[in-house]
Amino acid sequence: MTHPANGLDDVVHQRVRLGILTVAHEARRVEFGFLRTTLDLTTGNLSQHLAVLEKAGLVEIEKGYEGKRGRTWIHLTVAGKRALYDEISQLKRIIRQVEETPDADPAAEPS
């Protein structure tokens, strides 16, 4: 039997990238600046993580204009949605395994 942690996707599981996928899933289409602010990232840091996700085919990046201002929008691909759901499923398996372990509750430990 393999441990559920082995099923985590290294591309998705990284904190910032998981955050990007989650926000993009909630919003369907999210503006770069909103992601940057919401996840408290620098422009360069967000750009690097988006490049990893785009290369993996998990997000699509669309550049355009809103009025005269240049904008960048991000949305999940079908593969991105699947990767997010798979990651959440694996995390739930890990949580269940921890919760089902005898004496797993740290509050139950004698002091």
CSV table of N, CA and C in Angstrom, one decimal:
chain,number,residue,atom,x,y,z
A,1,MET,N,0.8,-1.2,0.0
A,1,MET,CA,0.0,0.0,0.0
A,1,MET,C,0.9,1.2,0.0
A,2,THR,N,0.6,2.1,-0.9
A,2,THR,CA,1.4,3.4,-1.0
A,2,THR,C,0.8,4.5,-0.2
A,3,HIS,N,1.7,5.3,0.4
A,3,HIS,CA,1.2,6.4,1.2
A,3,HIS,C,0.6,7.5,0.4
A,4,PRO,N,-0.5,8.1,0.8
A,4,PRO,CA,-1.2,9.1,0.0
A,4,PRO,C,-0.3,10.3,-0.3
A,5,ALA,N,0.7,10.6,0.5
A,5,ALA,CA,1.6,11.7,0.2
A,5,ALA,C,2.3,11.5,-1.1
A,6,ASN,N,2.5,10.2,-1.5
A,6,ASN,CA,3.2,9.9,-2.8
A,6,ASN,C,2.3,10.3,-4.0
A,7,GLY,N,1.0,10.6,-3.8
A,7,GLY,CA,0.1,11.0,-4.9
A,7,GLY,C,0.1,12.5,-5.1
A,8,LEU,N,0.8,13.2,-4.2
A,8,LEU,CA,0.8,14.7,-4.3
A,8,LEU,C,1.6,15.1,-5.6
A,9,ASP,N,1.1,16.0,-6.3
A,9,ASP,CA,1.8,16.5,-7.5
A,9,ASP,C,2.7,17.6,-7.2
A,10,ASP,N,4.0,17.5,-7.4
A,10,ASP,CA,5.0,18.5,-7.0
A,10,ASP,C,4.7,19.9,-7.7
A,11,VAL,N,4.2,19.9,-8.9
A,11,VAL,CA,3.9,21.1,-9.6
A,11,VAL,C,2.7,21.8,-8.8
A,12,VAL,N,1.7,21.1,-8.5
A,12,VAL,CA,0.5,21.7,-7.8
A,12,VAL,C,0.7,21.9,-6.4
A,13,HIS,N,1.4,21.0,-5.7
A,13,HIS,CA,1.4,21.0,-4.2
A,13,HIS,C,2.1,22.2,-3.6
A,14,GLN,N,3.0,22.8,-4.3
A,14,GLN,CA,3.7,24.0,-3.8
A,14,GLN,C,2.7,25.1,-3.4
A,15,ARG,N,2.9,25.7,-2.2
A,15,ARG,CA,1.9,26.6,-1.6
A,15,ARG,C,1.4,27.6,-2.6
A,16,VAL,N,2.3,28.4,-3.2
A,16,VAL,CA,1.8,29.5,-4.1
A,16,VAL,C,1.1,28.9,-5.3
A,17,ARG,N,1.5,27.9,-5.9
A,17,ARG,CA,0.8,27.3,-7.1
A,17,ARG,C,-0.5,26.7,-6.7
A,18,LEU,N,-0.6,26.1,-5.5
A,18,LEU,CA,-1.9,25.6,-5.1
A,18,LEU,C,-2.8,26.8,-4.8
A,19,GLY,N,-2.3,27.9,-4.3
A,19,GLY,CA,-3.1,29.1,-4.1
A,19,GLY,C,-3.6,29.7,-5.4
A,20,ILE,N,-2.7,29.7,-6.4
A,20,ILE,CA,-3.1,30.2,-7.7
A,20,ILE,C,-4.2,29.4,-8.3
A,21,LEU,N,-4.1,28.1,-8.3
A,21,LEU,CA,-5.1,27.2,-8.9
A,21,LEU,C,-6.4,27.4,-8.1
A,22,THR,N,-6.4,27.5,-6.8
A,22,THR,CA,-7.6,27.6,-6.0
A,22,THR,C,-8.3,28.9,-6.3
A,23,VAL,N,-7.6,30.1,-6.3
A,23,VAL,CA,-8.2,31.4,-6.6
A,23,VAL,C,-8.7,31.4,-8.0
A,24,ALA,N,-8.0,30.8,-9.0
A,24,ALA,CA,-8.4,30.8,-10.4
A,24,ALA,C,-9.7,29.9,-10.5
A,25,HIS,N,-9.7,28.9,-9.7
A,25,HIS,CA,-10.9,28.0,-9.8
A,25,HIS,C,-12.2,28.7,-9.2
A,26,GLU,N,-12.0,29.5,-8.2
A,26,GLU,CA,-13.1,30.2,-7.6
A,26,GLU,C,-13.6,31.3,-8.5
A,27,ALA,N,-12.7,32.0,-9.2
A,27,ALA,CA,-13.0,33.1,-10.0
A,27,ALA,C,-13.3,32.8,-11.4
A,28,ARG,N,-12.9,31.6,-11.9
A,28,ARG,CA,-13.0,31.2,-13.3
A,28,ARG,C,-12.0,32.0,-14.1
A,29,ARG,N,-11.8,33.3,-14.0
A,29,ARG,CA,-10.8,34.1,-14.7
A,29,ARG,C,-10.4,35.1,-13.7
A,30,VAL,N,-9.1,35.2,-13.5
A,30,VAL,CA,-8.6,36.1,-12.4
A,30,VAL,C,-7.5,37.0,-13.0
A,31,GLU,N,-7.5,38.2,-12.6
A,31,GLU,CA,-6.6,39.2,-13.1
A,31,GLU,C,-5.3,39.1,-12.3
A,32,PHE,N,-4.1,39.2,-13.0
A,32,PHE,CA,-2.8,39.1,-12.4
A,32,PHE,C,-2.7,39.9,-11.1
A,33,GLY,N,-3.0,41.1,-11.1
A,33,GLY,CA,-2.9,42.0,-10.0
A,33,GLY,C,-3.7,41.5,-8.8
A,34,PHE,N,-4.9,41.0,-9.0
A,34,PHE,CA,-5.7,40.4,-7.9
A,34,PHE,C,-5.0,39.2,-7.3
A,35,LEU,N,-4.4,38.4,-8.2
A,35,LEU,CA,-3.7,37.2,-7.6
A,35,LEU,C,-2.5,37.7,-6.8
A,36,ARG,N,-1.7,38.6,-7.4
A,36,ARG,CA,-0.5,39.1,-6.7
A,36,ARG,C,-0.9,39.6,-5.3
A,37,THR,N,-1.9,40.4,-5.2
A,37,THR,CA,-2.3,41.0,-3.9
A,37,THR,C,-2.9,39.9,-3.0
A,38,THR,N,-3.8,39.1,-3.5
A,38,THR,CA,-4.4,38.1,-2.7
A,38,THR,C,-3.4,37.1,-2.1
A,39,LEU,N,-2.4,36.7,-2.9
A,39,LEU,CA,-1.5,35.8,-2.4
A,39,LEU,C,-0.2,36.4,-1.8
A,40,ASP,N,-0.2,37.8,-1.8
A,40,ASP,CA,0.9,38.5,-1.2
A,40,ASP,C,2.2,38.2,-1.8
A,41,LEU,N,2.3,38.3,-3.1
A,41,LEU,CA,3.5,37.9,-3.9
A,41,LEU,C,4.1,39.1,-4.6
A,42,THR,N,5.3,39.0,-5.0
A,42,THR,CA,5.9,40.0,-5.9
A,42,THR,C,5.5,39.7,-7.3
A,43,THR,N,5.6,40.7,-8.2
A,43,THR,CA,5.3,40.4,-9.6
A,43,THR,C,6.2,39.3,-10.2
A,44,GLY,N,7.5,39.4,-9.9
A,44,GLY,CA,8.4,38.4,-10.4
A,44,GLY,C,8.1,37.0,-9.9
A,45,ASN,N,7.8,36.9,-8.6
A,45,ASN,CA,7.5,35.6,-8.0
A,45,ASN,C,6.3,35.0,-8.6
A,46,LEU,N,5.2,35.8,-8.7
A,46,LEU,CA,4.0,35.3,-9.3
A,46,LEU,C,4.2,34.9,-10.8
A,47,SER,N,4.9,35.7,-11.5
A,47,SER,CA,5.2,35.4,-12.9
A,47,SER,C,5.9,34.0,-13.0
A,48,GLN,N,6.9,33.7,-12.2
A,48,GLN,CA,7.6,32.5,-12.2
A,48,GLN,C,6.7,31.3,-12.0
A,49,HIS,N,5.9,31.4,-11.0
A,49,HIS,CA,4.9,30.3,-10.7
A,49,HIS,C,3.9,30.1,-11.8
A,50,LEU,N,3.4,31.2,-12.4
A,50,LEU,CA,2.5,31.1,-13.5
A,50,LEU,C,3.2,30.4,-14.7
A,51,ALA,N,4.5,30.7,-14.9
A,51,ALA,CA,5.2,30.1,-16.0
A,51,ALA,C,5.2,28.6,-15.8
A,52,VAL,N,5.5,28.1,-14.6
A,52,VAL,CA,5.5,26.7,-14.3
A,52,VAL,C,4.1,26.0,-14.6
A,53,LEU,N,3.1,26.7,-14.1
A,53,LEU,CA,1.7,26.2,-14.3
A,53,LEU,C,1.3,26.2,-15.8
A,54,GLU,N,1.7,27.2,-16.5
A,54,GLU,CA,1.4,27.3,-17.9
A,54,GLU,C,2.1,26.2,-18.7
A,55,LYS,N,3.4,26.0,-18.4
A,55,LYS,CA,4.2,25.0,-19.0
A,55,LYS,C,3.6,23.6,-18.8
A,56,ALA,N,3.1,23.4,-17.6
A,56,ALA,CA,2.4,22.1,-17.3
A,56,ALA,C,1.0,22.0,-17.9
A,57,GLY,N,0.5,23.0,-18.5
A,57,GLY,CA,-0.8,23.0,-19.2
A,57,GLY,C,-1.9,23.2,-18.2
A,58,LEU,N,-1.6,23.7,-17.0
A,58,LEU,CA,-2.7,23.8,-16.0
A,58,LEU,C,-3.4,25.1,-16.0
A,59,VAL,N,-2.8,26.2,-16.5
A,59,VAL,CA,-3.4,27.5,-16.7
A,59,VAL,C,-3.2,28.0,-18.1
A,60,GLU,N,-4.0,28.9,-18.5
A,60,GLU,CA,-3.8,29.7,-19.7
A,60,GLU,C,-3.7,31.1,-19.3
A,61,ILE,N,-2.8,31.8,-20.0
A,61,ILE,CA,-2.6,33.2,-19.7
A,61,ILE,C,-3.0,34.1,-20.9
A,62,GLU,N,-3.9,35.0,-20.6
A,62,GLU,CA,-4.5,35.9,-21.7
A,62,GLU,C,-4.1,37.3,-21.4
A,63,LYS,N,-3.5,37.9,-22.4
A,63,LYS,CA,-3.1,39.3,-22.2
A,63,LYS,C,-4.0,40.2,-23.1
A,64,GLY,N,-4.4,41.3,-22.6
A,64,GLY,CA,-5.3,42.2,-23.3
A,64,GLY,C,-5.3,43.6,-22.6
A,65,TYR,N,-6.4,44.3,-22.9
A,65,TYR,CA,-6.5,45.6,-22.4
A,65,TYR,C,-7.9,45.8,-21.8
A,66,GLU,N,-7.9,46.6,-20.7
A,66,GLU,CA,-9.1,47.0,-20.1
A,66,GLU,C,-9.0,48.6,-20.1
A,67,GLY,N,-9.8,49.1,-21.1
A,67,GLY,CA,-9.6,50.5,-21.4
A,67,GLY,C,-8.2,50.7,-22.1
A,68,LYS,N,-7.4,51.6,-21.6
A,68,LYS,CA,-6.0,51.7,-22.1
A,68,LYS,C,-5.0,51.0,-21.3
A,69,ARG,N,-5.4,50.3,-20.3
A,69,ARG,CA,-4.4,49.6,-19.4
A,69,ARG,C,-4.2,48.2,-19.8
A,70,GLY,N,-3.0,47.8,-19.9
A,70,GLY,CA,-2.7,46.4,-20.2
A,70,GLY,C,-3.1,45.5,-19.0
A,71,ARG,N,-3.6,44.4,-19.3
A,71,ARG,CA,-4.1,43.4,-18.2
A,71,ARG,C,-3.7,42.0,-18.6
A,72,THR,N,-3.5,41.2,-17.6
A,72,THR,CA,-3.2,39.8,-17.8
A,72,THR,C,-4.2,39.0,-17.0
A,73,TRP,N,-4.9,38.1,-17.6
A,73,TRP,CA,-5.9,37.3,-16.9
A,73,TRP,C,-5.4,35.8,-17.0
A,74,ILE,N,-5.7,35.1,-15.9
A,74,ILE,CA,-5.4,33.7,-15.8
A,74,ILE,C,-6.6,32.9,-15.6
A,75,HIS,N,-6.7,31.7,-16.3
A,75,HIS,CA,-7.8,30.8,-16.0
A,75,HIS,C,-7.3,29.4,-16.1
A,76,LEU,N,-8.0,28.5,-15.4
A,76,LEU,CA,-7.7,27.1,-15.4
A,76,LEU,C,-8.0,26.4,-16.7
A,77,THR,N,-7.2,25.5,-17.1
A,77,THR,CA,-7.5,24.6,-18.2
A,77,THR,C,-8.3,23.4,-17.6
A,78,VAL,N,-8.8,22.6,-18.5
A,78,VAL,CA,-9.4,21.3,-18.0
A,78,VAL,C,-8.4,20.5,-17.2
A,79,ALA,N,-7.2,20.5,-17.7
A,79,ALA,CA,-6.2,19.7,-16.9
A,79,ALA,C,-5.9,20.4,-15.6
A,80,GLY,N,-5.9,21.7,-15.5
A,80,GLY,CA,-5.7,22.4,-14.3
A,80,GLY,C,-6.8,22.1,-13.3
A,81,LYS,N,-8.0,22.0,-13.7
A,81,LYS,CA,-9.1,21.7,-12.8
A,81,LYS,C,-9.0,20.3,-12.3
A,82,ARG,N,-8.6,19.4,-13.2
A,82,ARG,CA,-8.4,18.0,-12.8
A,82,ARG,C,-7.3,17.8,-11.8
A,83,ALA,N,-6.2,18.6,-12.0
A,83,ALA,CA,-5.0,18.5,-11.1
A,83,ALA,C,-5.4,19.1,-9.8
A,84,LEU,N,-6.2,20.1,-9.7
A,84,LEU,CA,-6.6,20.7,-8.5
A,84,LEU,C,-7.5,19.7,-7.7
A,85,TYR,N,-8.5,19.1,-8.4
A,85,TYR,CA,-9.3,18.1,-7.7
A,85,TYR,C,-8.5,16.9,-7.3
A,86,ASP,N,-7.6,16.4,-8.1
A,86,ASP,CA,-6.8,15.3,-7.7
A,86,ASP,C,-5.9,15.6,-6.4
A,87,GLU,N,-5.4,16.8,-6.4
A,87,GLU,CA,-4.6,17.3,-5.2
A,87,GLU,C,-5.4,17.3,-4.0
A,88,ILE,N,-6.6,17.9,-4.1
A,88,ILE,CA,-7.5,18.0,-2.9
A,88,ILE,C,-7.9,16.6,-2.5
A,89,SER,N,-8.1,15.7,-3.4
A,89,SER,CA,-8.5,14.3,-3.1
A,89,SER,C,-7.4,13.6,-2.3
A,90,GLN,N,-6.1,13.8,-2.7
A,90,GLN,CA,-5.0,13.2,-2.0
A,90,GLN,C,-4.8,13.8,-0.6
A,91,LEU,N,-5.0,15.2,-0.5
A,91,LEU,CA,-4.9,15.8,0.8
A,91,LEU,C,-6.0,15.3,1.7
A,92,LYS,N,-7.2,15.0,1.2
A,92,LYS,CA,-8.2,14.4,2.1
A,92,LYS,C,-7.8,13.0,2.5
A,93,ARG,N,-7.2,12.3,1.7
A,93,ARG,CA,-6.8,10.9,2.0
A,93,ARG,C,-5.7,11.0,3.2
A,94,ILE,N,-4.8,12.0,3.1
A,94,ILE,CA,-3.8,12.2,4.1
A,94,ILE,C,-4.5,12.5,5.4
A,95,ILE,N,-5.4,13.5,5.4
A,95,ILE,CA,-6.1,13.9,6.6
A,95,ILE,C,-6.9,12.7,7.2
A,96,ARG,N,-7.6,11.9,6.4
A,96,ARG,CA,-8.3,10.8,6.9
A,96,ARG,C,-7.3,9.8,7.6
A,97,GLN,N,-6.2,9.6,7.0
A,97,GLN,CA,-5.2,8.7,7.5
A,97,GLN,C,-4.7,9.1,8.9
A,98,VAL,N,-4.4,10.4,9.0
A,98,VAL,CA,-3.9,11.0,10.3
A,98,VAL,C,-5.0,10.9,11.3
A,99,GLU,N,-6.3,11.2,10.9
A,99,GLU,CA,-7.4,11.2,11.9
A,99,GLU,C,-7.7,9.8,12.4
A,100,GLU,N,-7.5,8.8,11.5
A,100,GLU,CA,-7.8,7.5,11.9
A,100,GLU,C,-6.7,6.8,12.6
A,101,THR,N,-5.5,7.4,12.8
A,101,THR,CA,-4.4,6.8,13.5
A,101,THR,C,-4.7,6.9,15.0
A,102,PRO,N,-4.6,5.8,15.7
A,102,PRO,CA,-4.9,5.8,17.2
A,102,PRO,C,-4.0,6.9,17.9
A,103,ASP,N,-4.6,7.6,18.8
A,103,ASP,CA,-3.9,8.6,19.6
A,103,ASP,C,-3.4,9.7,18.7
A,104,ALA,N,-4.0,10.0,17.6
A,104,ALA,CA,-3.6,11.0,16.6
A,104,ALA,C,-3.9,12.4,17.2
A,105,ASP,N,-4.8,12.5,18.1
A,105,ASP,CA,-5.2,13.9,18.6
A,105,ASP,C,-4.1,14.3,19.6
A,106,PRO,N,-3.3,15.4,19.3
A,106,PRO,CA,-2.3,15.9,20.2
A,106,PRO,C,-2.8,16.4,21.5
A,107,ALA,N,-4.1,16.7,21.6
A,107,ALA,CA,-4.7,17.2,22.8
A,107,ALA,C,-4.9,16.0,23.8
A,108,ALA,N,-4.9,14.8,23.2
A,108,ALA,CA,-5.1,13.6,24.1
A,108,ALA,C,-3.8,13.2,24.7
A,109,GLU,N,-2.7,13.7,24.3
A,109,GLU,CA,-1.4,13.4,24.9
A,109,GLU,C,-1.3,13.8,26.3
A,110,PRO,N,-0.7,13.0,27.2
A,110,PRO,CA,-0.6,13.4,28.6
A,110,PRO,C,0.5,14.5,28.7
A,111,SER,N,0.3,15.4,29.6
A,111,SER,CA,1.3,16.5,29.7
A,111,SER,C,2.4,16.2,30.7
